[in-house]
Short mmCIF file of C-alpha atoms in Angstrom, two decimals:
data_model
loop_
_atom_site.label_atom_id
_atom_site.label_comp_id
_atom_site.label_asym_id
_atom_site.label_seq_id
_atom_site.Cartn_x
_atom_site.Cartn_y
_atom_site.Cartn_z
CA MET D 1 63.63 -60.70 -68.99
CA SER D 2 65.78 -59.75 -66.04
CA ASN D 3 65.68 -61.82 -62.85
CA PRO D 4 64.59 -59.53 -59.99
CA TYR D 5 66.10 -61.92 -57.40
CA GLU D 6 69.64 -62.27 -58.91
CA LYS D 7 70.99 -59.49 -56.85
CA TYR D 8 70.48 -61.50 -53.66
CA ALA D 9 72.44 -64.60 -54.90
CA ALA D 10 75.64 -63.89 -52.93
CA LEU D 11 73.86 -63.10 -49.52
CA SER D 12 74.16 -65.26 -46.51
CA PRO D 13 70.86 -66.93 -45.67
CA PHE D 14 70.53 -64.78 -42.53
CA GLU D 15 70.79 -61.59 -44.69
CA LEU D 16 68.62 -63.10 -47.44
CA LYS D 17 65.90 -63.60 -44.88
CA ASP D 18 65.21 -59.81 -44.58
CA ALA D 19 64.41 -59.59 -48.37
CA LEU D 20 62.21 -62.73 -48.11
CA ILE D 21 60.45 -61.30 -45.03
CA THR D 22 59.71 -58.08 -46.91
CA LEU D 23 58.15 -60.01 -49.89
CA ALA D 24 56.25 -62.28 -47.58
CA SER D 25 54.81 -59.31 -45.71
CA GLY D 26 53.66 -57.56 -48.85
CA LYS D 27 49.96 -58.40 -48.59
CA PRO D 28 48.13 -56.92 -45.60
CA ASP D 29 45.34 -59.40 -45.66
CA ARG D 30 47.77 -62.36 -45.42
CA MET D 31 49.66 -63.74 -42.39
CA MET D 32 53.36 -63.87 -42.84
CA LEU D 33 54.91 -67.13 -41.48
CA ASN D 34 58.63 -66.84 -40.82
CA ALA D 35 59.63 -70.55 -40.78
CA GLY D 36 63.24 -69.76 -41.24
CA ARG D 37 63.83 -68.37 -37.71
CA GLY D 38 65.45 -70.89 -35.40
CA ASN D 39 64.45 -69.08 -32.12
CA PRO D 40 62.07 -71.41 -30.19
CA ASN D 41 58.64 -70.08 -29.17
CA PHE D 42 58.70 -72.28 -25.99
CA LEU D 43 60.81 -71.71 -22.95
CA ALA D 44 61.53 -73.17 -19.46
CA THR D 45 59.43 -71.12 -16.89
CA LEU D 46 60.34 -72.84 -13.60
CA PRO D 47 64.05 -71.95 -13.43
CA ARG D 48 63.07 -68.43 -14.43
CA ARG D 49 60.56 -68.11 -11.65
CA ALA D 50 63.30 -69.44 -9.36
CA PHE D 51 65.62 -66.80 -10.69
CA TRP D 52 63.40 -63.88 -9.83
CA ARG D 53 62.49 -65.27 -6.38
CA LEU D 54 66.21 -65.82 -5.65
CA GLY D 55 66.61 -62.06 -6.63
CA LEU D 56 64.16 -61.02 -3.95
CA PHE D 57 66.01 -63.05 -1.38
CA ALA D 58 69.31 -61.57 -2.46
CA THR D 59 67.96 -58.07 -2.17
CA GLU D 60 66.92 -58.75 1.43
CA GLU D 61 70.46 -60.00 2.14
CA ALA D 62 71.97 -56.80 0.66
CA GLU D 63 69.68 -54.71 2.82
CA LEU D 64 70.46 -56.77 5.89
CA SER D 65 74.18 -56.46 5.33
CA TYR D 66 74.14 -52.63 5.09
CA SER D 67 70.95 -50.75 5.02
CA TYR D 68 70.35 -47.03 4.35
CA LEU D 69 66.72 -47.71 3.34
CA PRO D 70 65.47 -44.02 2.83
CA HIS D 71 67.90 -43.89 -0.09
CA GLY D 72 67.62 -47.47 -1.29
CA ILE D 73 71.16 -48.44 -0.39
CA GLY D 74 72.27 -51.95 0.60
CA GLY D 75 75.64 -53.77 0.96
CA LEU D 76 77.42 -56.97 0.00
CA PRO D 77 75.74 -60.06 1.46
CA ARG D 78 77.32 -62.12 4.31
CA ILE D 79 77.82 -65.71 4.25
CA GLU D 80 77.51 -66.19 8.07
CA GLY D 81 73.98 -67.53 8.88
CA ILE D 82 72.86 -67.47 5.27
CA GLU D 83 71.26 -70.97 5.40
CA ALA D 84 69.09 -70.08 8.38
CA ARG D 85 67.98 -66.88 6.78
CA PHE D 86 67.28 -68.76 3.55
CA ASP D 87 65.15 -71.28 5.47
CA ALA D 88 63.21 -68.54 6.98
CA PHE D 89 62.68 -67.04 3.51
CA LEU D 90 61.41 -70.49 2.22
CA SER D 91 58.98 -70.80 5.11
CA ARG D 92 57.62 -67.30 4.64
CA GLU D 93 57.29 -67.49 0.84
CA HIS D 94 56.60 -71.22 0.41
CA GLN D 95 53.39 -70.71 -1.55
CA GLN D 96 55.02 -68.51 -4.22
CA PRO D 97 55.89 -70.26 -7.54
CA GLY D 98 59.53 -71.15 -7.89
CA VAL D 99 60.33 -71.07 -4.09
CA ALA D 100 59.95 -74.86 -3.89
CA PHE D 101 62.32 -75.33 -6.77
CA LEU D 102 64.92 -73.21 -4.93
CA SER D 103 64.48 -75.34 -1.83
CA ARG D 104 64.98 -78.51 -3.87
CA ALA D 105 67.90 -76.99 -5.64
CA VAL D 106 69.89 -76.24 -2.43
CA SER D 107 69.14 -79.77 -1.15
CA TYR D 108 70.39 -81.20 -4.43
CA VAL D 109 73.58 -79.28 -4.49
CA ARG D 110 74.29 -80.32 -0.81
CA ASP D 111 72.98 -83.88 -0.82
CA GLN D 112 73.79 -85.04 -4.44
CA LEU D 113 76.68 -82.88 -5.44
CA GLY D 114 78.34 -82.76 -2.02
CA LEU D 115 78.87 -78.94 -2.07
CA SER D 116 78.48 -76.50 0.77
CA ALA D 117 74.88 -75.15 0.87
CA SER D 118 76.11 -71.91 2.46
CA ALA D 119 78.81 -71.46 -0.13
CA PHE D 120 76.31 -72.08 -2.88
CA LEU D 121 73.76 -69.72 -1.53
CA HIS D 122 76.38 -67.03 -1.02
CA GLU D 123 77.67 -67.38 -4.57
CA MET D 124 74.15 -67.32 -6.04
CA VAL D 125 73.18 -64.26 -3.97
CA GLU D 126 76.29 -62.36 -4.78
CA GLY D 127 76.04 -63.46 -8.43
CA ILE D 128 72.30 -62.47 -8.92
CA LEU D 129 73.03 -59.01 -7.38
CA GLY D 130 75.74 -58.57 -9.93
CA ALA D 131 77.67 -56.44 -7.42
CA ASN D 132 81.10 -57.89 -8.14
CA TYR D 133 83.32 -58.96 -10.93
CA PRO D 134 83.15 -62.61 -12.06
CA VAL D 135 85.87 -64.27 -9.90
CA PRO D 136 87.52 -66.25 -11.23
CA PRO D 137 86.89 -64.78 -14.78
CA ARG D 138 86.72 -68.12 -16.44
CA MET D 139 83.66 -69.05 -14.33
CA LEU D 140 82.43 -68.85 -10.74
CA HIS D 141 83.74 -71.72 -8.63
CA LEU D 142 80.51 -73.59 -7.75
CA SER D 143 78.72 -72.50 -10.90
CA GLU D 144 81.38 -74.30 -12.87
CA LYS D 145 81.04 -77.46 -10.83
CA ILE D 146 77.21 -77.49 -11.26
CA THR D 147 77.18 -76.65 -14.84
CA ARG D 148 79.78 -79.19 -15.79
CA GLU D 149 77.62 -81.94 -14.08
CA TYR D 150 74.88 -80.98 -16.48
CA ILE D 151 77.25 -80.96 -19.44
CA VAL D 152 78.63 -84.33 -18.59
CA LYS D 153 75.12 -85.76 -18.07
CA GLU D 154 73.65 -84.41 -21.27
CA MET D 155 76.53 -84.26 -23.66
CA ILE D 156 78.83 -86.98 -22.51
CA GLY D 157 76.46 -89.55 -21.05
CA GLY D 158 78.56 -89.76 -17.91
CA LEU D 159 81.51 -91.45 -19.89
CA ILE D 160 83.88 -88.86 -18.48
CA SER D 161 84.35 -87.73 -14.88
CA ALA D 162 83.14 -84.12 -14.32
CA GLU D 163 86.48 -83.54 -12.55
CA ASP D 164 88.34 -83.85 -15.78
CA VAL D 165 86.37 -81.16 -17.52
CA ASP D 166 87.09 -77.37 -17.55
CA LEU D 167 84.46 -74.83 -18.53
CA PHE D 168 84.55 -71.18 -19.67
CA ALA D 169 81.07 -69.45 -19.47
CA VAL D 170 80.57 -67.17 -22.51
CA GLU D 171 77.85 -65.18 -24.17
CA GLY D 172 76.28 -67.93 -26.12
CA GLY D 173 77.66 -70.36 -28.79
CA THR D 174 78.54 -67.53 -31.30
CA ALA D 175 80.77 -65.78 -28.85
CA ALA D 176 82.39 -69.20 -28.08
CA MET D 177 83.27 -69.72 -31.76
CA THR D 178 84.58 -66.20 -32.07
CA TYR D 179 86.84 -66.57 -28.99
CA LEU D 180 88.08 -69.96 -30.03
CA PHE D 181 89.03 -69.13 -33.55
CA ASN D 182 90.86 -65.99 -32.22
CA THR D 183 92.90 -67.89 -29.79
CA LEU D 184 93.66 -70.73 -32.12
CA ARG D 185 95.10 -68.15 -34.50
CA THR D 186 96.82 -66.00 -31.95
CA ASN D 187 98.61 -69.10 -30.56
CA GLY D 188 99.78 -70.35 -33.86
CA LEU D 189 97.67 -73.50 -33.72
CA VAL D 190 96.08 -72.52 -37.15
CA THR D 191 97.74 -70.33 -39.64
CA ALA D 192 96.67 -68.77 -42.90
CA GLY D 193 96.56 -71.44 -45.61
CA ASP D 194 95.86 -74.31 -43.21
CA LYS D 195 92.90 -76.55 -43.91
CA VAL D 196 89.84 -76.65 -41.77
CA ALA D 197 87.28 -79.46 -42.34
CA MET D 198 83.54 -78.65 -42.18
CA GLY D 199 80.93 -81.15 -41.52
CA ALA D 200 78.32 -80.08 -44.06
CA PRO D 201 75.57 -78.97 -44.02
CA ILE D 202 76.39 -76.62 -41.11
CA PHE D 203 75.36 -73.33 -39.61
CA THR D 204 76.15 -70.72 -42.27
CA PRO D 205 78.40 -68.30 -40.24
CA TYR D 206 80.72 -71.23 -39.59
CA ILE D 207 81.18 -71.72 -43.28
CA GLU D 208 82.11 -67.98 -43.60
CA ILE D 209 84.38 -67.55 -40.59
CA PRO D 210 87.44 -69.42 -41.98
CA HIS D 211 87.46 -67.34 -45.22
CA LEU D 212 87.68 -64.03 -43.38
CA GLU D 213 90.91 -62.01 -43.87
CA ASP D 214 91.56 -62.64 -40.17
CA TYR D 215 92.06 -66.35 -40.74
CA ARG D 216 92.31 -67.10 -44.46
CA LEU D 217 91.93 -70.80 -44.00
CA GLU D 218 91.09 -73.36 -46.71
CA SER D 219 87.83 -75.16 -46.25
CA VAL D 220 87.33 -78.97 -46.83
CA MET D 221 83.71 -80.11 -46.87
CA ILE D 222 82.89 -83.34 -45.17
CA ASN D 223 79.54 -83.85 -46.80
CA ALA D 224 76.75 -85.73 -45.03
CA SER D 225 74.62 -87.75 -47.28
CA PRO D 226 70.77 -87.37 -47.41
CA GLU D 227 70.51 -90.96 -48.82
CA GLU D 228 72.21 -92.11 -45.56
CA ASN D 229 70.00 -90.17 -43.22
CA TRP D 230 72.42 -87.27 -43.18
CA GLN D 231 75.27 -89.31 -41.79
CA TYR D 232 78.82 -88.80 -42.98
CA PRO D 233 79.84 -91.62 -45.33
CA GLY D 234 83.18 -93.21 -44.48
CA HIS D 235 84.92 -91.92 -47.53
CA GLU D 236 83.99 -88.38 -46.52
CA LEU D 237 85.29 -88.79 -42.92
CA ASP D 238 88.50 -90.30 -44.50
CA LYS D 239 89.31 -86.73 -45.73
CA LEU D 240 90.17 -86.05 -42.11
CA LEU D 241 93.25 -88.34 -42.51
CA ASP D 242 94.88 -85.63 -44.57
CA PRO D 243 97.61 -84.16 -42.29
CA ALA D 244 97.08 -80.75 -43.77
CA VAL D 245 93.52 -80.69 -42.16
CA LYS D 246 94.15 -78.98 -38.75
CA ILE D 247 90.56 -78.85 -37.39
CA PHE D 248 87.31 -80.78 -37.99
CA PHE D 249 84.45 -78.34 -37.33
CA CYS D 250 80.97 -79.75 -36.99
CA VAL D 251 77.50 -79.13 -35.53
CA ASN D 252 76.11 -82.27 -33.79
CA PRO D 253 73.11 -82.80 -34.11
CA SER D 254 73.38 -81.04 -37.42
CA ASN D 255 71.99 -77.75 -38.58
CA PRO D 256 69.83 -77.88 -40.68
CA ALA D 257 69.64 -81.69 -41.26
CA SER D 258 68.87 -82.10 -37.53
CA VAL D 259 70.24 -85.51 -36.93
CA LYS D 260 72.90 -86.70 -34.46
CA MET D 261 75.99 -88.65 -35.45
CA ASP D 262 75.26 -92.41 -35.29
CA GLN D 263 77.36 -94.79 -33.44
CA ARG D 264 79.12 -95.98 -36.64
CA SER D 265 80.32 -92.34 -37.23
CA LEU D 266 81.46 -92.03 -33.60
CA ASP D 267 83.46 -95.29 -33.92
CA LYS D 268 84.80 -94.06 -37.21
CA MET D 269 85.98 -90.88 -35.57
CA VAL D 270 87.80 -92.79 -32.81
CA LYS D 271 89.78 -94.73 -35.54
CA ILE D 272 90.62 -91.45 -37.30
CA ILE D 273 91.92 -90.07 -34.09
CA GLU D 274 94.10 -93.03 -33.55
CA GLN D 275 95.70 -92.31 -36.91
CA ARG D 276 95.52 -88.46 -36.56
CA PRO D 277 96.21 -87.83 -32.80
CA ASP D 278 97.00 -84.27 -33.72
CA LEU D 279 93.53 -83.44 -35.15
CA ILE D 280 91.52 -80.86 -33.27
CA ILE D 281 87.77 -81.42 -33.26
CA LEU D 282 85.47 -78.38 -32.62
CA THR D 283 81.89 -79.47 -31.99
CA ASP D 284 78.90 -77.25 -31.43
CA ASP D 285 76.32 -79.48 -29.58
CA VAL D 286 73.58 -76.94 -29.05
CA TYR D 287 70.84 -79.33 -30.27
CA GLY D 288 72.22 -82.38 -28.30
CA THR D 289 69.69 -81.87 -25.47
CA PHE D 290 66.96 -82.51 -27.86
CA ALA D 291 68.22 -85.95 -28.83
CA HIS D 292 67.56 -89.26 -27.05
CA ASP D 293 70.70 -90.89 -25.56
CA PHE D 294 73.03 -88.22 -27.09
CA LYS D 295 76.71 -88.70 -27.15
CA SER D 296 79.06 -85.83 -28.17
CA LEU D 297 82.36 -86.37 -29.86
CA PHE D 298 83.73 -85.09 -26.62
CA ALA D 299 82.55 -88.48 -25.05
CA THR D 300 84.47 -90.57 -27.63
CA CYS D 301 87.51 -88.30 -28.45
CA PRO D 302 87.72 -86.23 -25.32
CA LYS D 303 91.45 -85.12 -25.61
CA ASN D 304 91.07 -84.02 -29.15
CA THR D 305 87.65 -82.16 -28.72
CA ILE D 306 86.63 -78.66 -27.87
CA LEU D 307 82.97 -78.67 -26.97
CA VAL D 308 80.69 -75.69 -27.39
CA TYR D 309 77.19 -75.69 -25.84
CA SER D 310 74.63 -72.95 -25.77
CA PHE D 311 71.52 -72.97 -23.45
CA SER D 312 69.73 -70.85 -26.09
CA LYS D 313 67.48 -73.40 -27.86
CA TYR D 314 66.67 -76.00 -25.28
CA PHE D 315 65.60 -73.56 -22.60
CA GLY D 316 64.26 -70.87 -24.94
CA ALA D 317 67.03 -68.51 -23.84
CA THR D 318 68.50 -66.91 -26.88
CA GLY D 319 68.27 -63.47 -25.33
CA TRP D 320 70.13 -64.53 -22.24
CA ARG D 321 73.29 -65.26 -24.28
CA LEU D 322 74.42 -68.29 -22.25
CA GLY D 323 76.97 -70.80 -23.37
CA VAL D 324 80.09 -72.70 -22.37
CA ILE D 325 83.30 -73.93 -23.85
CA ALA D 326 84.39 -77.23 -22.46
CA THR D 327 87.90 -78.88 -22.68
CA HIS D 328 89.33 -81.98 -21.22
CA GLN D 329 92.14 -81.28 -18.77
CA GLN D 330 94.46 -83.58 -20.73
CA ASN D 331 93.93 -82.17 -24.18
CA ILE D 332 96.17 -82.20 -27.20
CA LEU D 333 95.99 -78.40 -27.33
CA GLU D 334 98.35 -78.14 -24.42
CA GLN D 335 100.91 -80.49 -26.18
CA GLN D 336 100.58 -78.48 -29.33
CA LEU D 337 101.35 -75.26 -27.50
CA SER D 338 104.42 -76.90 -25.91
CA ASP D 339 105.61 -78.07 -29.41
CA LEU D 340 105.59 -74.57 -30.83
CA SER D 341 108.83 -73.12 -32.14
CA ALA D 342 111.11 -71.12 -29.79
CA GLU D 343 110.23 -67.93 -31.75
CA GLU D 344 106.46 -68.55 -31.30
CA LYS D 345 107.00 -69.25 -27.63
CA GLN D 346 108.89 -66.08 -27.14
CA ARG D 347 106.13 -64.15 -28.89
CA LEU D 348 103.51 -65.66 -26.57
CA GLU D 349 105.72 -64.92 -23.54
CA LEU D 350 105.42 -61.28 -24.34
CA ARG D 351 101.62 -61.55 -25.04
CA TYR D 352 100.71 -63.31 -21.78
CA GLY D 353 103.60 -62.32 -19.52
CA SER D 354 101.59 -59.82 -17.57
CA LEU D 355 99.22 -62.53 -16.37
CA THR D 356 101.67 -65.18 -15.04
CA PRO D 357 105.36 -65.83 -14.70
CA ASP D 358 104.68 -69.29 -16.07
CA VAL D 359 103.29 -68.62 -19.60
CA PRO D 360 104.03 -72.14 -20.82
CA GLY D 361 101.74 -73.43 -18.01
CA LEU D 362 98.93 -71.20 -19.04
CA SER D 363 96.22 -73.57 -20.37
CA PHE D 364 94.62 -73.10 -23.68
CA LEU D 365 91.26 -72.38 -22.15
CA ASP D 366 92.68 -69.73 -19.88
CA ARG D 367 94.28 -68.18 -23.03
CA VAL D 368 90.80 -68.07 -24.52
CA VAL D 369 89.65 -66.10 -21.41
CA ALA D 370 92.56 -63.65 -21.61
CA ASP D 371 92.19 -63.11 -25.39
CA SER D 372 88.44 -62.46 -24.99
CA ARG D 373 89.49 -59.22 -23.22
CA SER D 374 92.65 -58.45 -25.16
CA VAL D 375 94.76 -59.89 -22.46
CA ALA D 376 95.32 -56.59 -20.59
CA LEU D 377 91.69 -56.62 -19.41
CA ASN D 378 91.77 -60.28 -18.40
CA HIS D 379 90.63 -59.40 -14.82
CA THR D 380 87.34 -58.09 -16.28
CA ALA D 381 86.64 -61.11 -18.45
CA GLY D 382 84.03 -63.61 -17.95
CA LEU D 383 80.20 -63.90 -18.32
CA SER D 384 78.16 -61.57 -16.15
CA THR D 385 77.34 -63.08 -12.73
CA PRO D 386 73.45 -62.90 -13.04
CA GLN D 387 73.80 -64.73 -16.36
CA GLN D 388 75.94 -67.39 -14.68
CA VAL D 389 73.23 -67.74 -11.97
CA GLN D 390 70.52 -68.30 -14.63
CA MET D 391 72.83 -70.90 -16.29
CA VAL D 392 73.17 -72.72 -12.94
CA LEU D 393 69.36 -72.77 -12.37
CA PHE D 394 68.79 -74.10 -15.89
CA SER D 395 71.48 -76.81 -15.32
CA LEU D 396 69.84 -77.74 -11.87
CA PHE D 397 66.39 -77.82 -13.52
CA ALA D 398 67.63 -80.50 -15.90
CA LEU D 399 69.76 -82.38 -13.37
CA MET D 400 66.86 -82.67 -10.94
CA ASP D 401 64.45 -83.84 -13.61
CA GLY D 402 65.03 -87.45 -13.14
CA GLU D 403 62.05 -88.42 -15.42
CA ASN D 404 63.19 -86.20 -18.27
CA GLY D 405 59.72 -84.62 -18.23
CA TYR D 406 60.83 -81.28 -19.76
CA LYS D 407 62.91 -83.08 -22.43
CA SER D 408 59.98 -85.24 -23.36
CA ALA D 409 57.53 -82.29 -23.54
CA VAL D 410 59.63 -80.10 -25.84
CA SER D 411 60.41 -83.13 -28.07
CA GLU D 412 56.74 -83.94 -28.31
CA ILE D 413 55.97 -80.28 -29.19
CA ILE D 414 58.43 -80.37 -32.11
CA ARG D 415 57.24 -83.72 -33.40
CA ARG D 416 53.64 -82.79 -33.47
CA ARG D 417 54.42 -79.70 -35.47
CA GLN D 418 56.44 -81.87 -37.88
CA ALA D 419 53.57 -84.32 -38.23
CA VAL D 420 51.00 -81.65 -39.22
CA LEU D 421 53.39 -80.12 -41.75
CA TYR D 422 54.05 -83.35 -43.62
CA ARG D 423 50.45 -84.39 -43.28
CA GLU D 424 49.27 -81.19 -45.09
CA LEU D 425 52.11 -81.53 -47.63
CA GLY D 426 50.56 -84.89 -48.37
CA ILE D 427 53.86 -86.88 -48.20
CA PRO D 428 55.09 -89.47 -45.59
CA HIS D 429 57.93 -88.63 -43.22
CA HIS D 430 60.09 -91.50 -41.91
CA GLU D 431 61.48 -90.98 -38.35
CA THR D 432 64.88 -92.41 -37.42
CA GLU D 433 66.60 -92.98 -34.07
CA GLU D 434 69.06 -90.20 -34.85
CA ALA D 435 66.54 -87.54 -35.81
CA VAL D 436 66.11 -84.53 -33.49
CA ASP D 437 63.61 -82.63 -35.77
CA TYR D 438 64.46 -79.08 -34.60
CA TYR D 439 64.67 -78.26 -38.31
CA THR D 440 63.47 -80.00 -41.42
CA LEU D 441 64.79 -79.73 -44.95
CA LEU D 442 62.22 -79.66 -47.68
CA ASP D 443 63.80 -80.72 -50.92
CA LEU D 444 61.07 -79.36 -53.27
CA GLY D 445 62.38 -81.37 -56.27
CA ALA D 446 62.09 -84.62 -54.21
CA ILE D 447 58.68 -83.67 -52.89
CA SER D 448 57.54 -82.97 -56.55
CA ARG D 449 58.87 -86.50 -57.51
CA GLN D 450 57.01 -88.11 -54.63
CA VAL D 451 53.72 -86.48 -55.47
CA TYR D 452 53.69 -86.21 -59.26
CA GLY D 453 56.59 -88.31 -60.58
CA ASP D 454 59.87 -87.98 -62.32
CA GLU D 455 58.65 -85.98 -65.31
CA PHE D 456 57.26 -83.16 -63.25
CA ALA D 457 60.19 -83.13 -60.86
CA ASN D 458 62.64 -82.80 -63.84
CA TRP D 459 60.51 -79.93 -65.11
CA VAL D 460 60.55 -78.17 -61.77
CA ASN D 461 64.44 -78.63 -61.45
CA ALA D 462 64.97 -77.28 -64.95
CA THR D 463 62.47 -74.37 -64.71
CA LEU D 464 62.67 -73.02 -61.19
CA ASN D 465 65.92 -71.74 -59.80
CA PRO D 466 66.03 -72.84 -56.11
CA THR D 467 66.73 -69.31 -54.69
CA ASP D 468 64.07 -67.84 -57.03
CA LEU D 469 61.64 -70.47 -55.77
CA LEU D 470 62.12 -69.32 -52.21
CA PHE D 471 61.33 -65.82 -53.33
CA ARG D 472 58.29 -67.02 -55.19
CA ILE D 473 57.08 -68.89 -52.20
CA ALA D 474 57.63 -65.85 -49.95
CA GLU D 475 55.75 -63.64 -52.42
CA GLU D 476 52.94 -65.97 -53.30
CA THR D 477 52.26 -67.75 -49.91
CA GLY D 478 53.77 -65.41 -47.26
CA ILE D 479 56.05 -68.28 -46.11
CA VAL D 480 59.77 -67.62 -45.30
CA MET D 481 62.20 -70.42 -45.58
CA LEU D 482 66.02 -70.29 -45.69
CA PRO D 483 67.99 -71.87 -48.50
CA GLY D 484 69.60 -75.18 -47.59
CA THR D 485 72.49 -74.58 -49.97
CA GLY D 486 73.59 -71.52 -47.79
CA PHE D 487 74.08 -74.18 -45.16
CA GLY D 488 76.29 -76.27 -47.40
CA THR D 489 73.67 -78.81 -48.64
CA GLN D 490 74.66 -80.29 -51.99
CA LYS D 491 71.07 -80.30 -53.18
CA PRO D 492 68.71 -77.35 -53.15
CA ALA D 493 66.23 -77.46 -50.20
CA GLY D 494 64.31 -75.09 -47.94
CA ARG D 495 65.08 -75.06 -44.20
CA ILE D 496 62.17 -74.83 -41.93
CA SER D 497 62.40 -74.51 -38.13
CA LEU D 498 59.93 -76.70 -36.26
CA ALA D 499 60.54 -74.72 -33.06
CA ASN D 500 59.21 -71.27 -33.60
CA LEU D 501 55.56 -71.47 -34.81
CA ASN D 502 52.43 -73.15 -33.60
CA GLU D 503 50.88 -76.35 -34.92
CA TYR D 504 48.11 -74.63 -36.89
CA GLU D 505 50.76 -72.47 -38.60
CA TYR D 506 52.80 -75.48 -39.68
CA ALA D 507 49.54 -76.94 -41.08
CA ALA D 508 48.99 -73.67 -42.98
CA ILE D 509 52.59 -73.92 -44.32
CA GLY D 510 52.13 -77.49 -45.52
CA LYS D 511 48.79 -76.66 -47.14
CA ALA D 512 50.11 -73.50 -48.86
CA LEU D 513 53.16 -75.38 -50.25
CA ARG D 514 51.06 -78.13 -51.48
CA GLN D 515 48.63 -75.72 -53.27
CA MET D 516 51.64 -73.95 -54.85
CA MET D 517 52.95 -77.19 -56.06
CA GLU D 518 49.57 -78.10 -57.52
CA HIS D 519 49.58 -74.72 -59.28
CA TYR D 520 52.90 -75.49 -60.89
CA HIS D 521 51.67 -78.95 -61.85
CA ASP D 522 48.77 -77.40 -63.61
CA GLU D 523 51.17 -74.93 -65.41
CA PHE D 524 53.34 -78.02 -66.34
CA ILE D 525 50.38 -79.74 -67.79
CA ALA D 526 49.18 -76.64 -69.68
CA ARG D 527 52.53 -76.06 -71.16
CA GLY D 528 52.75 -79.52 -72.52
CA LYS D 529 55.16 -80.73 -69.99
CA ASP D 530 58.28 -79.32 -71.71
CA GLN D 531 58.13 -75.62 -72.07
CA PRO D 532 59.87 -73.70 -69.39
CA SER D 533 57.84 -70.87 -67.60
CA ALA D 534 58.85 -67.35 -67.98
#
């Protein structure tokens, strides 16, 4: 009998999901539960309220500058007297939600960060109006200073001075990775045939990028161990000692295992860098803000690390497309650029010569900016200014939250959802210090073993193809999970996001999966425990 699901075997999990959704939606009297989607269903409202209130003030400033009101025409805002006008706005609108936040934000920028309140207000007002190009194109001046304070606090634990960090504001983490791989290749820092190490499991597109014809890189998998709480065993990290490995590419905390690298792993990486000072580390730390006392590889190996952070998950802002690339000002990329051959340097002189007479002095990050707009359009590069303003307000929201109230609240939401899922599954879930719990991996073979023992688990593994099982789950229960193997897990598992549904829906998922497992156990008993199902 032909397998109806075989044609989907080669698809990426994010393409496979469409077929799963179609199957899961096949019964009109049953609710489809898409547990594979990583987009959170919670979001930060206060910095959004502040954004819209600031927009109203900015519009008043535009009309004050140059007003032709019958036709709705305003002008560019003036910095002279802007603080006094803002104070009047606060006084007039003080009862409106979001206005008090704006007042506190200006005070924080002036009193805690030591920046000019007038310059800050003028940059925010100009930015939210979106009436000018992003200048400089890498990131607005004060926006970069404020956002890097947030990055240093949340990702680096204050272990590095914010003054030593440069940022490029980009359209989310995926744009960051696209730009980075392009510039690494363009500048000869990676070439076809080079090895790139992947910390697996990892976000599926990151597995796919190196194999594109644009790059043709060889992947080396650094496999985290489920038996070691999804940490990288020492012998796996030792693969990075191979001088042919040019880049170590990881997501930390991991996706989909959802745990942060422990201190042992961070210490191990420091020792590896001592032996491999040329190794480039590229880390996507989007889930770091959900972790307690998070420390990025950027904190321990700053000169070797390119950090990518997206505001998408923590603030519920996937549609905003907000992210940054961070590099240390004294990074090894600059040294590697200076060590290129004379022929390569001449090629790059021709590429970037229209931007500066000192191409060798053009930093790696500024090359990323230029390459993002095919060099010739460098002056129009950069994230739109309204997006940068929202990024700043998100950053200030977290910086001013001394009690970490928002962080505690979103973490509690996720962990309550996890608790009801495992309760209805009928199996224990052991929490660890490194767990972030944005996702959970359900190893259905392991769950079968926990509930019904080895004999049944062996039957499940021999009888049910893991991908087929996800299709059966979708068809029979209306639940969509993504295959863990598509993220580089070594054992079959289903990825469930704990961020995008409500508690009662996770309870329904746990209950439905438990009932399905009981059904298969009944079949196992009826077949005499050893006959495979059709």
